[in-house]
mmCIF file of C-alpha atoms and ligand atoms in Angstrom:
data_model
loop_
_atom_site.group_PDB
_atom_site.id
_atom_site.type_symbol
_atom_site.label_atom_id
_atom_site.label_comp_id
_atom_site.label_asym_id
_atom_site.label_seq_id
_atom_site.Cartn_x
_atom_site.Cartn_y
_atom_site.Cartn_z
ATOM 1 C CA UNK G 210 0.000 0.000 0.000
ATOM 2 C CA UNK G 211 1.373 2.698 -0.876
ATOM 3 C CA UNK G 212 2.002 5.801 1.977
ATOM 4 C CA UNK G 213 0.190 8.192 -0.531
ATOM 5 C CA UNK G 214 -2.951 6.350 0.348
ATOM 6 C CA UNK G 215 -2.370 5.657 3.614
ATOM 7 C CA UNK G 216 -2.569 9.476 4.004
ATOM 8 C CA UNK G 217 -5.677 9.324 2.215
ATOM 9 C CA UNK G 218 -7.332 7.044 4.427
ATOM 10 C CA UNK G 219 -5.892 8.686 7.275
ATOM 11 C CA UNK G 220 -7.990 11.922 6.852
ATOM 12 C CA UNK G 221 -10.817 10.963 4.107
ATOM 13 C CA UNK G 222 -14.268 11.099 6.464
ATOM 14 C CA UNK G 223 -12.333 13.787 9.093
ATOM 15 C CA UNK G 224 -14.679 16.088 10.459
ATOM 16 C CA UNK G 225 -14.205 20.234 9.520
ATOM 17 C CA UNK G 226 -16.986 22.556 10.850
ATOM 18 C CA UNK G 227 -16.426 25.883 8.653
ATOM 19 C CA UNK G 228 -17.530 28.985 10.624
ATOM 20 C CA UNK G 229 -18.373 32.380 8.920
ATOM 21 C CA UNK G 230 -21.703 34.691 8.793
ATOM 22 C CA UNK G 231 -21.338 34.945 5.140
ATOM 23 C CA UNK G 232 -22.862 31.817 3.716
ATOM 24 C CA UNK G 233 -21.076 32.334 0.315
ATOM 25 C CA UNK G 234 -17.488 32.388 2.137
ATOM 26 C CA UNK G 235 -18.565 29.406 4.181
ATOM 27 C CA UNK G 236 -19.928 27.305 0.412
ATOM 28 C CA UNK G 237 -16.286 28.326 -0.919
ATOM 29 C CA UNK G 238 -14.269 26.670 2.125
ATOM 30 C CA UNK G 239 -16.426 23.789 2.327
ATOM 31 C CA UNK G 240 -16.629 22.819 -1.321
ATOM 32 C CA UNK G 241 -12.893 23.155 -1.507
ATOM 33 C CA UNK G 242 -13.011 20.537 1.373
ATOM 34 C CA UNK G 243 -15.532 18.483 0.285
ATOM 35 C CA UNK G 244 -13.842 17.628 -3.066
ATOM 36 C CA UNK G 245 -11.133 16.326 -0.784
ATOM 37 C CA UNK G 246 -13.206 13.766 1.244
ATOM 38 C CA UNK G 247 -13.436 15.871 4.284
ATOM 39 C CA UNK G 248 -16.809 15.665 6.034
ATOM 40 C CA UNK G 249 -18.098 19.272 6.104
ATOM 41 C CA UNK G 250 -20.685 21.184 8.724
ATOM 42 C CA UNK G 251 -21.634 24.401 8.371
ATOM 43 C CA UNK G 252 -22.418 27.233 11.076
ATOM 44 C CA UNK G 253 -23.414 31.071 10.416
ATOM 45 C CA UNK G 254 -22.769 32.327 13.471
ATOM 46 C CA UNK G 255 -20.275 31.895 16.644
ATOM 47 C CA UNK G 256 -23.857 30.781 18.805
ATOM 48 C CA UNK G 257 -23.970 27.985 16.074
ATOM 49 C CA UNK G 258 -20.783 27.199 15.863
ATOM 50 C CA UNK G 259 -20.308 26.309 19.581
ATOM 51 C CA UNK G 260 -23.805 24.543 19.619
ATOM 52 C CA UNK G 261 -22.621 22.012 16.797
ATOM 53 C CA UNK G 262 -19.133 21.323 18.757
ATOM 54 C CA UNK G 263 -21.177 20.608 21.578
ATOM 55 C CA UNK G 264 -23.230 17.897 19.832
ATOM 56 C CA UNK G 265 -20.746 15.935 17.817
ATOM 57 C CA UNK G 266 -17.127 15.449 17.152
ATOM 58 C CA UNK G 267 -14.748 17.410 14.705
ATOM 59 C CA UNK G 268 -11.303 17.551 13.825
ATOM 60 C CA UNK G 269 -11.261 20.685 12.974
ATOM 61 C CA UNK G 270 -12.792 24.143 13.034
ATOM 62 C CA UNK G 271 -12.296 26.920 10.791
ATOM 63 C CA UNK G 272 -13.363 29.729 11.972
ATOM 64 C CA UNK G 273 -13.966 33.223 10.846
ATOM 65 C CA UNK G 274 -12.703 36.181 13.070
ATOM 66 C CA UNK G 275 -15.889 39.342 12.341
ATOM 67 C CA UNK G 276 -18.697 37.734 12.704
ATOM 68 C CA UNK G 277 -22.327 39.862 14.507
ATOM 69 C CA UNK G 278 -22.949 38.761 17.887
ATOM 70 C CA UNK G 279 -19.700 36.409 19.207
ATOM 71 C CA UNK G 280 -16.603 36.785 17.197
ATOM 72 C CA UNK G 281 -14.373 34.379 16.322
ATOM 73 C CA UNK G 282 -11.819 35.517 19.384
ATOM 74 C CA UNK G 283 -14.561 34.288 21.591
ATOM 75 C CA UNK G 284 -15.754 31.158 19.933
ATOM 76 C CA UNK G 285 -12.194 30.226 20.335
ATOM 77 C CA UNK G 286 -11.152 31.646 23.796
ATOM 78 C CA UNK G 287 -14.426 29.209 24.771
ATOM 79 C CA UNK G 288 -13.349 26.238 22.965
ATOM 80 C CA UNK G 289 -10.226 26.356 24.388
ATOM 81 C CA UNK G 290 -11.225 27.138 28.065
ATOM 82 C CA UNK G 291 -13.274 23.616 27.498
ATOM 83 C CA UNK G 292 -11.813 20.837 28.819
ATOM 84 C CA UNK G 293 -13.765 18.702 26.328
ATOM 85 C CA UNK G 294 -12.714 20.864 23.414
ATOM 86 C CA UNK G 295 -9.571 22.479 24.174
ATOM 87 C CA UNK G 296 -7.342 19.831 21.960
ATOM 88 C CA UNK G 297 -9.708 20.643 19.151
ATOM 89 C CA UNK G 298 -7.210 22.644 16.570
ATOM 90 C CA UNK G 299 -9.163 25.954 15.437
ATOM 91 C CA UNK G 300 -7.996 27.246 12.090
ATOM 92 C CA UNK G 301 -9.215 31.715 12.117
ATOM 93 C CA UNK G 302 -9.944 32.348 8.434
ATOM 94 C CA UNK G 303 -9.322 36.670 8.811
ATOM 95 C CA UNK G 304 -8.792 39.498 6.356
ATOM 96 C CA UNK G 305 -6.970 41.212 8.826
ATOM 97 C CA UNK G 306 -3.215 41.701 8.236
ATOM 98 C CA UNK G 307 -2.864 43.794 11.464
ATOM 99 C CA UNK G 308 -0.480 42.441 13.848
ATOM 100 C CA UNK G 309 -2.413 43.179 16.918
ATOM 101 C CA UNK G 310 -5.633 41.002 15.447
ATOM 102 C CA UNK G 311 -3.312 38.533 15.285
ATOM 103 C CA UNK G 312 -1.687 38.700 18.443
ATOM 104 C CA UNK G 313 -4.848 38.848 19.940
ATOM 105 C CA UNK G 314 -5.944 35.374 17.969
ATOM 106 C CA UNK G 315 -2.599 33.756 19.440
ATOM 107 C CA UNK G 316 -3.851 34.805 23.056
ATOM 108 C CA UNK G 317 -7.329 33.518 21.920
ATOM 109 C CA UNK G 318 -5.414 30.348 21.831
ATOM 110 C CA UNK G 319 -6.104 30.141 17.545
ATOM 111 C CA UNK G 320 -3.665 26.704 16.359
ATOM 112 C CA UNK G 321 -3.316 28.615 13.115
ATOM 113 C CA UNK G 322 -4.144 31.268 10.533
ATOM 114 C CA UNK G 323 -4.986 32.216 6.667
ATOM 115 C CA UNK G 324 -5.755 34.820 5.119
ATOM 116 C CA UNK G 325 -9.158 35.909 3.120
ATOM 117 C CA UNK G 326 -8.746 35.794 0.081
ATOM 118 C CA UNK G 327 -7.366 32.014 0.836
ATOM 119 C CA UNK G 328 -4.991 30.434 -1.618
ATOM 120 C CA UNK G 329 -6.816 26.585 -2.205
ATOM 121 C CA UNK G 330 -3.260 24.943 -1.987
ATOM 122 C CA UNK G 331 -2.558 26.914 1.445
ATOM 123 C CA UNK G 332 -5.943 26.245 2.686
ATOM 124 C CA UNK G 333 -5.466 22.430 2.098
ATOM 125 C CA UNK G 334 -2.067 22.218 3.174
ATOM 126 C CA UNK G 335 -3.233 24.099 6.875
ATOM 127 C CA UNK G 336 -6.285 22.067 6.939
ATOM 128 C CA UNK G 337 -3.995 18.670 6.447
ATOM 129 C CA UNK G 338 -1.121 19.745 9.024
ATOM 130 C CA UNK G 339 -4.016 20.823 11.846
ATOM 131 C CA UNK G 340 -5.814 16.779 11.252
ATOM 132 C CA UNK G 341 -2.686 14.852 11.288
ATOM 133 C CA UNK G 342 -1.582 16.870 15.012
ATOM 134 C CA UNK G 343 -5.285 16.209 15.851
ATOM 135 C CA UNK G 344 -5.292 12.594 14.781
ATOM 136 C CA UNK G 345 -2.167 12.321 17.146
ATOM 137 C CA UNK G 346 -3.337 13.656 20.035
ATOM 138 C CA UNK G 347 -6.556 11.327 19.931
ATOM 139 C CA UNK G 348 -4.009 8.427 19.725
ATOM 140 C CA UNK G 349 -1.786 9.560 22.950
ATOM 141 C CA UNK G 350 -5.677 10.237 24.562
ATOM 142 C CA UNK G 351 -6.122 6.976 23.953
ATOM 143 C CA UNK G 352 -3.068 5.637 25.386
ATOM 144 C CA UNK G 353 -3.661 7.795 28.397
ATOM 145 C CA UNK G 354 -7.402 6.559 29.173
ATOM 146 C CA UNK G 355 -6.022 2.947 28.956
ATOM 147 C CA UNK G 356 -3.724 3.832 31.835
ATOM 148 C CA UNK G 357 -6.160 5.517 33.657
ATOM 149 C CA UNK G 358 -8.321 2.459 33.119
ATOM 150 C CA UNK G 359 -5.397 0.302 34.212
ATOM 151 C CA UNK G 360 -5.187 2.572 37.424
ATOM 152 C CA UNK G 361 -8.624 2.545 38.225
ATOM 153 C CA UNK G 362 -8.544 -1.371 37.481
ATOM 154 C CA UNK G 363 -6.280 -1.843 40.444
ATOM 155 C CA UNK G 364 -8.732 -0.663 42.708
ATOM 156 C CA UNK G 365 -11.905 -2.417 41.754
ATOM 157 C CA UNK G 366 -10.678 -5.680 42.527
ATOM 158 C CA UNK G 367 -11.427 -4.662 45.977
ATOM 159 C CA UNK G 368 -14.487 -3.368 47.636
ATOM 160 C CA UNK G 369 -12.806 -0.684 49.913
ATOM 161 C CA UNK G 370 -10.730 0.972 47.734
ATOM 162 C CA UNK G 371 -13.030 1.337 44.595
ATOM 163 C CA UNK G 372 -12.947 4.974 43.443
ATOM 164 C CA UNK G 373 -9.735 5.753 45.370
ATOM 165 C CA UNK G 374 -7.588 6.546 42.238
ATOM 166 C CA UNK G 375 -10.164 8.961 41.071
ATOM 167 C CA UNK G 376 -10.996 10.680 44.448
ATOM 168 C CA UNK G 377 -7.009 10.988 44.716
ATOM 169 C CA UNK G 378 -6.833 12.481 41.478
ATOM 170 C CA UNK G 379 -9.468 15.127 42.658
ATOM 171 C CA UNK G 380 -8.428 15.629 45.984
ATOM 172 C CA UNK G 381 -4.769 16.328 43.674
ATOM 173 C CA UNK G 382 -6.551 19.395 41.891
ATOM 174 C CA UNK G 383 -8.533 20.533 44.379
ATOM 175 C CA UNK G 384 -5.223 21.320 46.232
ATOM 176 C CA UNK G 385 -3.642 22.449 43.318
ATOM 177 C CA UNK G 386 -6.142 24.871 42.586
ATOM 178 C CA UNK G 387 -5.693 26.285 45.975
ATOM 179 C CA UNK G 388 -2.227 26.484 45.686
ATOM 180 C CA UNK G 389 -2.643 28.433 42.345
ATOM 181 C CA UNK G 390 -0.604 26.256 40.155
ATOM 182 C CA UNK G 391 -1.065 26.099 36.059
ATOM 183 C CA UNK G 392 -3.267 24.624 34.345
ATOM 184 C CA UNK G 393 -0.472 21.704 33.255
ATOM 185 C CA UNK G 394 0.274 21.051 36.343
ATOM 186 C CA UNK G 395 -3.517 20.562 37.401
ATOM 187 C CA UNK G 396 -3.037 18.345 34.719
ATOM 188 C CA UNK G 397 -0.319 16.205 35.652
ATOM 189 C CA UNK G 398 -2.084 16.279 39.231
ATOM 190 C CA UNK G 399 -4.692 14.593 37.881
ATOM 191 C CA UNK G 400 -3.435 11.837 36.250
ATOM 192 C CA UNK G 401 -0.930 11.622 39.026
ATOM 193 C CA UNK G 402 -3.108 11.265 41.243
ATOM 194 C CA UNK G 403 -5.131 8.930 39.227
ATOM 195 C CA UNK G 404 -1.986 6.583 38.451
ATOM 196 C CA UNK G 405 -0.040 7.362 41.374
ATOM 197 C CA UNK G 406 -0.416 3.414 42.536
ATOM 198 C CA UNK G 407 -0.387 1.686 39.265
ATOM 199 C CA UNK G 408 2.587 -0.140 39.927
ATOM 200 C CA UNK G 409 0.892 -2.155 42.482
ATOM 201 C CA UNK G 410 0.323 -4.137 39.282
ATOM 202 C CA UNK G 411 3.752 -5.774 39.752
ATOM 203 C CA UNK G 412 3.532 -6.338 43.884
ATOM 204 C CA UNK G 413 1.815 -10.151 43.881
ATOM 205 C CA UNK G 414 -1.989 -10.343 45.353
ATOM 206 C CA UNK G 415 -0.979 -12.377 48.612
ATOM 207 C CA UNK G 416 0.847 -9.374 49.089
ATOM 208 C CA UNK G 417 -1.693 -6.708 48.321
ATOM 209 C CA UNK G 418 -4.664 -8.303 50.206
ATOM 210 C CA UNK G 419 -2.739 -9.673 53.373
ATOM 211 C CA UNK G 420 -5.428 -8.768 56.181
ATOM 212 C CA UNK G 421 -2.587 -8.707 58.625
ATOM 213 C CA UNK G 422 0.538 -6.568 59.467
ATOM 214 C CA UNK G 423 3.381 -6.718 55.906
ATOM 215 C CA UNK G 424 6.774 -8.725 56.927
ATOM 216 C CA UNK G 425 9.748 -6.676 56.519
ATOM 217 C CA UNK G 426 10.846 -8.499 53.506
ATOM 218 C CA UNK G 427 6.666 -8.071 52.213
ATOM 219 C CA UNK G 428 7.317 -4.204 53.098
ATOM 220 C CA UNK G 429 10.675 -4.182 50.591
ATOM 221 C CA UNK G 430 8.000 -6.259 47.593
ATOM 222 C CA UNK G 431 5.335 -3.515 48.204
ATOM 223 C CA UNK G 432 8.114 -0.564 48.135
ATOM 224 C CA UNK G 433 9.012 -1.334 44.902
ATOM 225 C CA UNK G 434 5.664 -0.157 43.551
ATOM 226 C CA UNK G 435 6.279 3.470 42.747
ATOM 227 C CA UNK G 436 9.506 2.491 40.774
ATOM 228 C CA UNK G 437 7.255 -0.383 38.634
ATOM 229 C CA UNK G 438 4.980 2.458 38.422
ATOM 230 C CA UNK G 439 7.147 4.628 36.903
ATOM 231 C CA UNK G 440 8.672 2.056 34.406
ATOM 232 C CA UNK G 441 5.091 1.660 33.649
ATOM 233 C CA UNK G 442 4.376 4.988 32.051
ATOM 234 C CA UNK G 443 7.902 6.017 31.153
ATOM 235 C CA UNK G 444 7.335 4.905 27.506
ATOM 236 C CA UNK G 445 4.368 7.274 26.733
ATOM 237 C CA UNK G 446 6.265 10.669 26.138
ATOM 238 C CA UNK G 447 2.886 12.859 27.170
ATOM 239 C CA UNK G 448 3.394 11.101 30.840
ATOM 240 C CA UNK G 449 6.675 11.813 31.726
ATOM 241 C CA UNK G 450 5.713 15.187 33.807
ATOM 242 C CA UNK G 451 3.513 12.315 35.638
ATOM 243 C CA UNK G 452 6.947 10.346 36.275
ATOM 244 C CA UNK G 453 8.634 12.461 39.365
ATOM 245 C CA UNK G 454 5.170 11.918 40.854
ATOM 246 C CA UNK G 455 4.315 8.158 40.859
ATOM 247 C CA UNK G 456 7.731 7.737 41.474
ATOM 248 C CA UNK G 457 7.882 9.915 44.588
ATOM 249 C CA UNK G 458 4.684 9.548 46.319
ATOM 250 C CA UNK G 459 5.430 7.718 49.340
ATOM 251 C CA UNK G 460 8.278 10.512 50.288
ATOM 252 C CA UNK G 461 7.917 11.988 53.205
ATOM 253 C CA UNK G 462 9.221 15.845 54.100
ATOM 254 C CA UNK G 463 11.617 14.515 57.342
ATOM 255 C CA UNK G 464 13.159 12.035 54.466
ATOM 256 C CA UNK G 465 11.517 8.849 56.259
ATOM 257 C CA UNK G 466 9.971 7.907 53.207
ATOM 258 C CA UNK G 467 10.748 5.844 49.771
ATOM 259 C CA UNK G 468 12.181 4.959 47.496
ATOM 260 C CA UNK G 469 14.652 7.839 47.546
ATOM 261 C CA UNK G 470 14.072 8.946 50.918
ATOM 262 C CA UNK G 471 13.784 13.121 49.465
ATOM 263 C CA UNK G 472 13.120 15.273 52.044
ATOM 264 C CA UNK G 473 11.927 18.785 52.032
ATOM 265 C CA UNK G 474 11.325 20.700 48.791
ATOM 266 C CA UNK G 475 13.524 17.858 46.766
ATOM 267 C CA UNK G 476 10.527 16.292 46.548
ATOM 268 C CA UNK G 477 8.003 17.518 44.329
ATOM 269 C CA UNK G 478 5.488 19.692 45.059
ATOM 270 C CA UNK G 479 3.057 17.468 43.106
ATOM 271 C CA UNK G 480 3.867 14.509 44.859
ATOM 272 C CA UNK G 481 3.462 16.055 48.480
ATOM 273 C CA UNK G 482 0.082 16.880 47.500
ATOM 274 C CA UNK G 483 -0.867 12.916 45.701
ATOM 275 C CA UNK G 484 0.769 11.949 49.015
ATOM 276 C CA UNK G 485 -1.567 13.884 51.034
ATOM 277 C CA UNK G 486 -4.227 12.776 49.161
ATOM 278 C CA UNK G 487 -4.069 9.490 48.933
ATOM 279 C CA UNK G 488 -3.525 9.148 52.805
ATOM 280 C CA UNK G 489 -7.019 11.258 53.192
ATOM 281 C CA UNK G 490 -8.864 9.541 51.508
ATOM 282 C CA UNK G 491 -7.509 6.346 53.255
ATOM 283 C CA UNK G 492 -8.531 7.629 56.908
ATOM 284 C CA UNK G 493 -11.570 8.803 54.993
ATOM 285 C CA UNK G 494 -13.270 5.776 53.943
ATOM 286 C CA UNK G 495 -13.871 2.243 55.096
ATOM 287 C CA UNK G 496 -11.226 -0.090 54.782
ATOM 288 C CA UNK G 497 -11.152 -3.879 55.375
ATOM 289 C CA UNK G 498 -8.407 -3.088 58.781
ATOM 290 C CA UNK G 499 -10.903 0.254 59.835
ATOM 291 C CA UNK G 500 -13.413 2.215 59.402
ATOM 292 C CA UNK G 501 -13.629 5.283 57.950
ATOM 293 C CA UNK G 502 -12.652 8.448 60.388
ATOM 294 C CA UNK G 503 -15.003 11.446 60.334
ATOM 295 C CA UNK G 504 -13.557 14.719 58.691
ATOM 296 C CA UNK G 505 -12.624 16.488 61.667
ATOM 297 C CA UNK G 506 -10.588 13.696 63.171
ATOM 298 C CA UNK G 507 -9.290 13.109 59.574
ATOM 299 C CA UNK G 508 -8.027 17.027 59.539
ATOM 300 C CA UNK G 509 -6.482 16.190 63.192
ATOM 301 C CA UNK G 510 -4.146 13.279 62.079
ATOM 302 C CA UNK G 511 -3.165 15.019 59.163
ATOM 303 C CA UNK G 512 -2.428 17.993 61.338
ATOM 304 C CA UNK G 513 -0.694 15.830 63.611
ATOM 305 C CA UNK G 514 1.356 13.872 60.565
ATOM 306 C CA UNK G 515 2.355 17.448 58.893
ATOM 307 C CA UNK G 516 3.617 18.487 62.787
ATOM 308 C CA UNK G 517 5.765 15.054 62.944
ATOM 309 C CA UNK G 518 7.577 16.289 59.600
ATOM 310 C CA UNK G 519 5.277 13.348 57.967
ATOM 311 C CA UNK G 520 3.531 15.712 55.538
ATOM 312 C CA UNK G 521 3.726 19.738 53.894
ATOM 313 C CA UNK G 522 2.223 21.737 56.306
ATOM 314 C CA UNK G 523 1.535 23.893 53.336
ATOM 315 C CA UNK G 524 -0.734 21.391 51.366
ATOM 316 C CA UNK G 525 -2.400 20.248 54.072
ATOM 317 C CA UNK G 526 -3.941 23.630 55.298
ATOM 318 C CA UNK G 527 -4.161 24.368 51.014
ATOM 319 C CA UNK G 528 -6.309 20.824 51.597
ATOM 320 C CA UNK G 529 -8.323 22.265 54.616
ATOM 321 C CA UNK G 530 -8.990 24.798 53.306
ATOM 322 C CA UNK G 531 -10.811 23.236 50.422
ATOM 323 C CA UNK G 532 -12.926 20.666 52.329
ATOM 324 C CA UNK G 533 -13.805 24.009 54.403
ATOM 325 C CA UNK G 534 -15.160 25.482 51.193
ATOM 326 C CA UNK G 535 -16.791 22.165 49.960
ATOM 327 C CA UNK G 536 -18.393 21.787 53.174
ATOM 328 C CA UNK G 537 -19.912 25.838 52.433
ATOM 329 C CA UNK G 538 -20.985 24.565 48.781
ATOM 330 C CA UNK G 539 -22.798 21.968 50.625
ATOM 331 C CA UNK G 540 -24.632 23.750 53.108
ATOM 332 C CA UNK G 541 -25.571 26.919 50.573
HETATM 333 FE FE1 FE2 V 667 1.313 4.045 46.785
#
């Protein structure tokens, strides 16, 4: 086969949704693309636009920057604030030349630009570029859900601990948030937090279920799972900001933890916090050695942990302080 048609098949059928008020400008675009095999939809308005990428899936939007009611600025500042749609490429089709418009498309998060009146071959070329990034990001998407899957796996197989990964993972942005960190590194918090354990795949059930206390040399097998953890998801490029934090999880700031035994600020910030909350949402819920602790006395040990030098003071009060607000949310 040769690659020429592989390419074909790759993007024959990918989904474009052209954006402009001006129906004629929108029929020239999305002719041009249909001849090439691209599934076309059409919207008239920014309103439109966003109601169509809210009910199906595209590849690609073009989108046109002066439009009556939203612009295109806003359409894509939205898409791109959505978690759902913010690795959806957006193409701005403008006949401004003016640096600032396009500065301002840049900060409006736009993946791209051409110019009215397009050039076909330009518009194609673009259009092509934009789809094969797109259809590259779906694959590493992929490759991440199957790991979450595989971390979230790992807990099912036993009744107490079902939904731990996620509520870690949560607990890991709530924190985050509080802390004020970027939106990557809410990110990596989730799927830190989400994965942080997934090298218990390697540590052998008799070890994992043993109702009673861990022998020293069943301690050293279970210690070994943030490193098999870390081999784990070393090989997917889009994890390795995840890496430092399986890896370190199970660090403590007085440097009594593993496997490096870090202490302080060498360990990183995003691992104090999974840390945190993983251990929170173990005194938290039932297990099969306890049951689960009510919030106050939950805030107490972890009070009493951060005072030993077990945990960051900082994250813990940045965690207090959001179970504080939750419990506001709750009561309003
Ligand atoms: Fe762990």
């Amino acid at each position: 086969m040769s690659e020429m048609f592989l390419e074909q098949l790759d993007y024959k059928g990918a989904r474009v949704l052209v954006v402009d008020d001006n129906p004629m400008n929108v029929e020239l675009v999305a002719d041009n693309l249909e001849q090439e095999g691209y599934a076309v939809e059409r919207a008239f308005s920014g309103e439109e636009a966003l109601r169509k990428v809210d009910a199906a899936s595209f590849d690609l939007v073009l989108l046109d920057v002066m439009m009556p009611g939203m612009n295109g600025y806003e359409v894509c500042e939205r898409l791109k604030r959505d978690e759902k749609t913010h690795l959806l490429p957006v193409v701005m089709i403008t006949a401004l030349e003016e640096r600032e418009d396009r500065i301002r498309g840049i900060a409006a998060g736009a993946d791209d630009f051409i110019h009215k009146p397009f050039d076909r071959a330009e518009l194609l070329v673009r259009v092509k570029a934009c789809i094969r990034i797109k259809r590259l990001t779906d694959d590493l998407e992929t490759a991440e859900a199957i790991l979450v899957a595989l971390g979230n796996a790992i807990d099912a197989k036993d009744a107490y601990t079902e939904g731990h990964a996620e509520r870690v993972g949560h607990y890991s942005v709530a924190i985050g948030r509080r802390l004020g960190l970027s939106y990557d590194r809410l990110r990596n918090l989730r799927l830190g937090g989400v994965l942080h354990d997934i090298g218990k795949i390697g540590v052998p059930e008799a070890i994992l279920n043993k109702p009673g206390p861990l022998t020293t040399e069943e301690f050293e097998v279970m210690k070994k799972h943030p490193e098999i953890g870390e081999r784990i998801c070393a090989p997917l490029k889009s994890m390795r900001p995840i890496l430092p934090i399986i890896r370190s999880h199970h660090e403590r700031p007085n440097g009594s933890g593993y496997p490096d035994g870090l202490s302080g600020e060498d360990i990183p910030l995003e691992a104090r916090i999974v840390c945190l909350a993983d251990i929170y949402d173990a005194l938290a819920t039932t297990r099969s050695y306890k049951k689960a602790f009510p919030r106050e006395r939950c805030i107490e040990i972890l009070r009493e942990d951060a005072a030993k030098g077990m945990l960051d003071p900082n994250v813990v009060e940045a965690f207090v302080g959001y179970l504080a607000e939750r419990e506001e949310a709750k009561r309003r």
